[in-house]
mmCIF file of C-alpha atoms in Angstrom:
data_model
loop_
_atom_site.group_PDB
_atom_site.id
_atom_site.type_symbol
_atom_site.label_atom_id
_atom_site.label_comp_id
_atom_site.label_asym_id
_atom_site.label_seq_id
_atom_site.Cartn_x
_atom_site.Cartn_y
_atom_site.Cartn_z
ATOM 1 C CA LYS A 13 33.509 191.858 -24.582
ATOM 2 C CA ASN A 14 34.868 188.748 -26.337
ATOM 3 C CA GLN A 15 34.696 185.886 -23.721
ATOM 4 C CA VAL A 16 34.680 182.140 -23.732
ATOM 5 C CA GLU A 17 33.192 180.246 -20.834
ATOM 6 C CA GLN A 18 33.474 176.470 -20.072
ATOM 7 C CA SER A 19 31.623 174.290 -17.821
ATOM 8 C CA PRO A 20 31.900 172.305 -15.662
ATOM 9 C CA GLN A 21 35.211 173.548 -14.152
ATOM 10 C CA SER A 22 36.052 170.063 -13.177
ATOM 11 C CA LEU A 23 34.690 166.596 -13.722
ATOM 12 C CA ILE A 24 35.340 163.190 -12.298
ATOM 13 C CA ILE A 25 34.056 160.094 -14.143
ATOM 14 C CA LEU A 26 34.571 156.345 -14.118
ATOM 15 C CA GLU A 27 36.572 154.672 -16.871
ATOM 16 C CA GLY A 28 34.320 153.662 -19.696
ATOM 17 C CA LYS A 29 31.628 156.299 -19.208
ATOM 18 C CA ASN A 30 30.816 159.010 -21.534
ATOM 19 C CA CYS A 31 30.911 162.785 -20.590
ATOM 20 C CA THR A 32 30.116 166.062 -22.396
ATOM 21 C CA LEU A 33 31.943 169.337 -21.828
ATOM 22 C CA GLN A 34 30.427 172.697 -22.536
ATOM 23 C CA CYS A 35 31.715 175.888 -24.120
ATOM 24 C CA ASN A 36 29.769 179.154 -24.551
ATOM 25 C CA TYR A 37 31.372 182.120 -26.348
ATOM 26 C CA THR A 38 30.438 185.767 -27.045
ATOM 27 C CA VAL A 39 33.260 186.305 -29.638
ATOM 28 C CA SER A 40 32.247 188.226 -32.659
ATOM 29 C CA PRO A 41 33.070 187.997 -35.523
ATOM 30 C CA PHE A 42 33.742 184.451 -35.489
ATOM 31 C CA SER A 43 36.374 182.406 -37.453
ATOM 32 C CA ASN A 44 36.627 179.034 -35.867
ATOM 33 C CA LEU A 45 36.464 177.181 -32.674
ATOM 34 C CA ARG A 46 39.054 174.561 -31.459
ATOM 35 C CA TRP A 47 39.086 172.143 -28.710
ATOM 36 C CA TYR A 48 42.463 171.388 -27.236
ATOM 37 C CA LYS A 49 43.587 168.670 -24.926
ATOM 38 C CA GLN A 50 46.184 169.692 -22.271
ATOM 39 C CA ASP A 51 47.872 166.980 -20.288
ATOM 40 C CA THR A 52 49.406 168.046 -16.904
ATOM 41 C CA GLY A 53 52.710 169.749 -17.452
ATOM 42 C CA ARG A 54 52.396 169.718 -21.267
ATOM 43 C CA GLY A 55 51.253 172.301 -23.857
ATOM 44 C CA PRO A 56 47.757 172.094 -25.365
ATOM 45 C CA VAL A 57 47.211 169.759 -28.419
ATOM 46 C CA SER A 58 44.442 170.435 -30.934
ATOM 47 C CA LEU A 59 41.585 167.759 -30.964
ATOM 48 C CA THR A 60 39.123 169.389 -33.517
ATOM 49 C CA ILE A 61 38.488 172.551 -35.323
ATOM 50 C CA MET A 62 35.153 173.884 -36.428
ATOM 51 C CA THR A 63 34.115 176.688 -38.713
ATOM 52 C CA PHE A 64 30.847 178.499 -38.877
ATOM 53 C CA SER A 65 29.187 176.225 -41.264
ATOM 54 C CA GLU A 66 30.172 172.904 -39.465
ATOM 55 C CA ASN A 67 28.073 171.514 -36.689
ATOM 56 C CA THR A 68 29.775 168.276 -35.878
ATOM 57 C CA LYS A 69 33.163 166.865 -36.113
ATOM 58 C CA SER A 70 34.795 163.765 -34.713
ATOM 59 C CA ASN A 71 38.242 162.693 -33.943
ATOM 60 C CA GLY A 72 38.209 159.149 -32.621
ATOM 61 C CA ARG A 73 36.292 159.044 -29.388
ATOM 62 C CA TYR A 74 35.934 162.829 -29.273
ATOM 63 C CA THR A 75 32.998 164.545 -30.959
ATOM 64 C CA ALA A 76 32.616 168.237 -30.974
ATOM 65 C CA THR A 77 29.371 170.135 -31.863
ATOM 66 C CA LEU A 78 28.790 173.619 -32.813
ATOM 67 C CA ASP A 79 25.704 175.806 -32.766
ATOM 68 C CA ALA A 80 26.716 179.141 -34.254
ATOM 69 C CA ASP A 81 23.280 180.606 -33.724
ATOM 70 C CA THR A 82 23.397 180.167 -29.907
ATOM 71 C CA LYS A 83 27.153 180.494 -29.782
ATOM 72 C CA GLN A 84 27.639 177.032 -27.999
ATOM 73 C CA SER A 85 29.896 174.198 -28.477
ATOM 74 C CA SER A 86 30.260 170.817 -26.873
ATOM 75 C CA LEU A 87 32.952 168.161 -26.639
ATOM 76 C CA HIS A 88 31.539 164.626 -26.046
ATOM 77 C CA ILE A 89 33.980 161.867 -24.953
ATOM 78 C CA THR A 90 32.764 158.394 -25.556
ATOM 79 C CA ALA A 91 33.984 155.268 -23.504
ATOM 80 C CA SER A 92 36.586 157.357 -21.516
ATOM 81 C CA GLN A 93 39.907 155.968 -20.747
ATOM 82 C CA LEU A 94 42.481 156.782 -18.041
ATOM 83 C CA SER A 95 44.489 158.708 -20.701
ATOM 84 C CA ASP A 96 41.713 161.095 -21.159
ATOM 85 C CA SER A 97 42.495 162.543 -17.760
ATOM 86 C CA ALA A 98 43.503 166.109 -18.785
ATOM 87 C CA SER A 99 42.245 169.800 -19.143
ATOM 88 C CA TYR A 100 40.128 170.436 -22.171
ATOM 89 C CA ILE A 101 40.286 173.955 -23.492
ATOM 90 C CA CYS A 102 37.938 175.699 -25.841
ATOM 91 C CA VAL A 103 39.515 178.353 -27.992
ATOM 92 C CA VAL A 104 37.633 180.719 -30.345
ATOM 93 C CA SER A 105 39.488 182.667 -32.995
ATOM 94 C CA PHE A 106 38.341 185.966 -34.575
ATOM 95 C CA PRO A 107 39.680 188.196 -37.264
ATOM 96 C CA THR A 108 41.184 191.660 -36.257
ATOM 97 C CA SER A 109 43.507 194.151 -37.781
ATOM 98 C CA GLY A 110 44.602 191.852 -40.663
ATOM 99 C CA THR A 111 45.331 188.998 -38.540
ATOM 100 C CA TYR A 112 43.395 186.361 -36.218
ATOM 101 C CA LYS A 113 43.433 186.384 -32.476
ATOM 102 C CA TYR A 114 42.437 183.695 -29.899
ATOM 103 C CA ILE A 115 40.303 183.764 -26.839
ATOM 104 C CA PHE A 116 40.981 180.855 -24.529
ATOM 105 C CA GLY A 117 38.420 179.431 -22.102
ATOM 106 C CA THR A 118 39.678 178.446 -18.600
ATOM 107 C CA GLY A 119 39.264 174.779 -19.453
ATOM 108 C CA THR A 120 37.446 171.736 -17.807
ATOM 109 C CA ARG A 121 39.875 169.502 -15.849
ATOM 110 C CA LEU A 122 38.633 166.018 -16.381
ATOM 111 C CA LYS A 123 39.607 163.114 -14.139
ATOM 112 C CA VAL A 124 38.930 159.538 -15.220
ATOM 113 C CA LEU A 125 39.005 156.930 -12.462
ATOM 114 C CA ALA A 126 39.618 153.188 -12.740
ATOM 115 C CA ASN B 10 60.604 167.068 -36.421
ATOM 116 C CA ALA B 11 60.991 168.392 -32.802
ATOM 117 C CA GLY B 12 58.066 170.798 -33.239
ATOM 118 C CA VAL B 13 58.102 173.530 -30.852
ATOM 119 C CA THR B 14 60.665 173.582 -28.039
ATOM 120 C CA GLN B 15 61.239 175.882 -25.139
ATOM 121 C CA THR B 16 64.268 176.560 -22.998
ATOM 122 C CA PRO B 17 64.461 176.362 -20.025
ATOM 123 C CA LYS B 18 61.778 174.038 -18.626
ATOM 124 C CA PHE B 19 61.927 175.513 -15.123
ATOM 125 C CA ARG B 20 63.491 178.629 -13.591
ATOM 126 C CA VAL B 21 63.484 180.524 -10.317
ATOM 127 C CA LEU B 22 64.301 184.185 -10.378
ATOM 128 C CA LYS B 23 64.545 186.656 -7.554
ATOM 129 C CA THR B 24 62.708 190.098 -7.965
ATOM 130 C CA GLY B 25 64.569 192.444 -10.181
ATOM 131 C CA GLN B 26 66.639 189.732 -12.041
ATOM 132 C CA SER B 27 66.330 189.408 -15.827
ATOM 133 C CA MET B 28 66.062 186.472 -18.081
ATOM 134 C CA THR B 29 65.310 185.247 -21.595
ATOM 135 C CA LEU B 30 63.009 182.419 -22.481
ATOM 136 C CA LEU B 31 63.783 180.842 -25.856
ATOM 137 C CA CYS B 32 61.294 179.360 -28.318
ATOM 138 C CA ALA B 33 62.276 177.388 -31.428
ATOM 139 C CA GLN B 34 60.255 175.859 -34.093
ATOM 140 C CA ASP B 35 61.340 173.626 -36.987
ATOM 141 C CA MET B 36 58.071 173.677 -38.976
ATOM 142 C CA ASN B 37 58.776 176.984 -40.972
ATOM 143 C CA HIS B 38 55.757 178.550 -39.384
ATOM 144 C CA GLU B 39 55.253 182.353 -40.057
ATOM 145 C CA TYR B 40 53.284 183.121 -36.852
ATOM 146 C CA MET B 41 54.724 182.690 -33.302
ATOM 147 C CA TYR B 42 53.170 183.494 -29.907
ATOM 148 C CA TRP B 43 53.977 183.783 -26.309
ATOM 149 C CA TYR B 44 51.274 183.012 -23.709
ATOM 150 C CA ARG B 45 51.148 182.850 -20.102
ATOM 151 C CA GLN B 46 48.930 180.448 -18.124
ATOM 152 C CA ASP B 47 47.804 181.170 -14.552
ATOM 153 C CA PRO B 48 45.533 179.198 -12.293
ATOM 154 C CA GLY B 49 41.804 179.849 -13.103
ATOM 155 C CA MET B 50 42.481 181.811 -16.165
ATOM 156 C CA GLY B 51 42.619 180.983 -19.822
ATOM 157 C CA LEU B 52 46.002 181.429 -21.718
ATOM 158 C CA ARG B 53 46.612 185.070 -22.239
ATOM 159 C CA LEU B 54 48.697 186.483 -25.036
ATOM 160 C CA ILE B 55 51.794 188.413 -24.255
ATOM 161 C CA HIS B 56 53.346 189.215 -27.620
ATOM 162 C CA TYR B 57 53.121 187.703 -31.069
ATOM 163 C CA SER B 58 54.972 187.864 -34.405
ATOM 164 C CA VAL B 59 53.644 187.425 -37.834
ATOM 165 C CA GLY B 60 57.039 186.973 -39.492
ATOM 166 C CA GLU B 61 60.848 187.352 -39.098
ATOM 167 C CA GLY B 62 61.658 190.870 -37.809
ATOM 168 C CA THR B 63 58.102 191.561 -36.746
ATOM 169 C CA THR B 64 56.562 191.712 -33.267
ATOM 170 C CA ALA B 65 53.234 192.933 -31.920
ATOM 171 C CA LYS B 66 51.718 193.402 -28.392
ATOM 172 C CA GLY B 67 49.143 191.056 -27.102
ATOM 173 C CA GLU B 68 46.804 191.197 -24.207
ATOM 174 C CA VAL B 69 49.243 191.406 -21.334
ATOM 175 C CA PRO B 70 52.619 192.883 -22.725
ATOM 176 C CA ASP B 71 53.773 195.042 -19.873
ATOM 177 C CA GLY B 72 57.083 193.796 -18.337
ATOM 178 C CA TYR B 73 57.986 191.695 -21.276
ATOM 179 C CA ASN B 74 59.893 192.282 -24.467
ATOM 180 C CA VAL B 75 60.335 189.969 -27.505
ATOM 181 C CA SER B 76 62.461 189.642 -30.566
ATOM 182 C CA ARG B 77 62.330 187.534 -33.685
ATOM 183 C CA LEU B 78 65.486 187.900 -35.424
ATOM 184 C CA LYS B 79 65.225 184.495 -37.173
ATOM 185 C CA LYS B 80 62.006 182.885 -38.425
ATOM 186 C CA GLN B 81 62.458 179.800 -36.253
ATOM 187 C CA ASN B 82 63.197 181.580 -32.955
ATOM 188 C CA PHE B 83 61.040 183.707 -30.736
ATOM 189 C CA LEU B 84 62.572 185.202 -27.635
ATOM 190 C CA LEU B 85 60.701 186.482 -24.665
ATOM 191 C CA GLY B 86 62.576 188.766 -22.127
ATOM 192 C CA LEU B 87 61.922 189.760 -18.702
ATOM 193 C CA GLU B 88 64.009 192.904 -17.904
ATOM 194 C CA SER B 89 63.165 193.183 -14.225
ATOM 195 C CA ALA B 90 61.182 190.198 -12.972
ATOM 196 C CA ALA B 91 58.338 190.684 -10.491
ATOM 197 C CA PRO B 92 56.409 188.054 -8.441
ATOM 198 C CA SER B 93 53.291 188.828 -10.584
ATOM 199 C CA GLN B 94 55.216 187.252 -13.479
ATOM 200 C CA THR B 95 55.316 183.892 -11.708
ATOM 201 C CA SER B 96 53.503 181.707 -14.281
ATOM 202 C CA VAL B 97 53.792 178.997 -16.915
ATOM 203 C CA TYR B 98 54.787 180.523 -20.179
ATOM 204 C CA PHE B 99 53.836 178.737 -23.547
ATOM 205 C CA CYS B 100 55.223 179.344 -26.940
ATOM 206 C CA ALA B 101 53.141 178.385 -29.944
ATOM 207 C CA SER B 102 53.552 178.755 -33.713
ATOM 208 C CA ARG B 103 51.277 178.242 -36.731
ATOM 209 C CA ARG B 104 50.970 178.701 -40.520
ATOM 210 C CA GLN B 105 49.666 181.801 -41.757
ATOM 211 C CA ALA B 106 46.085 180.934 -42.562
ATOM 212 C CA SER B 107 43.594 181.131 -39.492
ATOM 213 C CA SER B 108 42.455 177.452 -40.109
ATOM 214 C CA TYR B 109 45.741 176.131 -39.291
ATOM 215 C CA GLU B 110 46.194 175.060 -35.619
ATOM 216 C CA GLN B 111 48.620 176.496 -33.161
ATOM 217 C CA TYR B 112 51.276 174.066 -32.122
ATOM 218 C CA PHE B 113 52.276 174.586 -28.639
ATOM 219 C CA GLY B 114 55.738 174.030 -26.817
ATOM 220 C CA PRO B 115 55.897 172.093 -23.586
ATOM 221 C CA GLY B 116 56.074 175.335 -21.372
ATOM 222 C CA THR B 117 58.435 176.958 -19.025
ATOM 223 C CA ARG B 118 57.549 177.208 -15.315
ATOM 224 C CA LEU B 119 58.942 180.479 -13.950
ATOM 225 C CA THR B 120 58.768 181.381 -10.214
ATOM 226 C CA VAL B 121 59.784 184.833 -9.128
ATOM 227 C CA THR B 122 60.537 185.200 -5.408
#
């Protein structure tokens, strides 16, 4: 069964600290993996996308890694800011029936405290 | 560019009532999606469309219908609302290739009493 699991479910850190969020997936075949940021009351916004051949991608203070062999991804946030408080969702896409579908993780809720 | 917009933002329905959620995008995207987001669960696909005049079922289509008469609009209908349809509904759109990201609307919070 195609699944995406994220850990931890929630995380509280102090402003300025770093943190790493995890995503494990069993989706096959694999097309790409995205990390989204979802602020409270808003729709998700894409942070990074990674394909099978990529193992690191950065977007400012956000760095995503992908290990396609172990089917694991991580999102590292450096020097956290209050505005990083949000849910972070891992999404894996796979080809099926001439199109692509998406499996969403349940997200990690991050709270950054001053 | 407004991106993806959703109407209404909030709605309270009584069991058995009907309503239509409207999604509009101004990016000329081919693909459009309707998801629901419930506590403790990932977004789940209700219906999607790969182009004007086409629709297809997603993971949880029961109790919903959709139409895409114009490329920029994707409507989600609830014919007879049930409390189990209390959720936050998100619309998304994207270009045709899989590498393009989905752009999400701000969501509609629906409560069915």
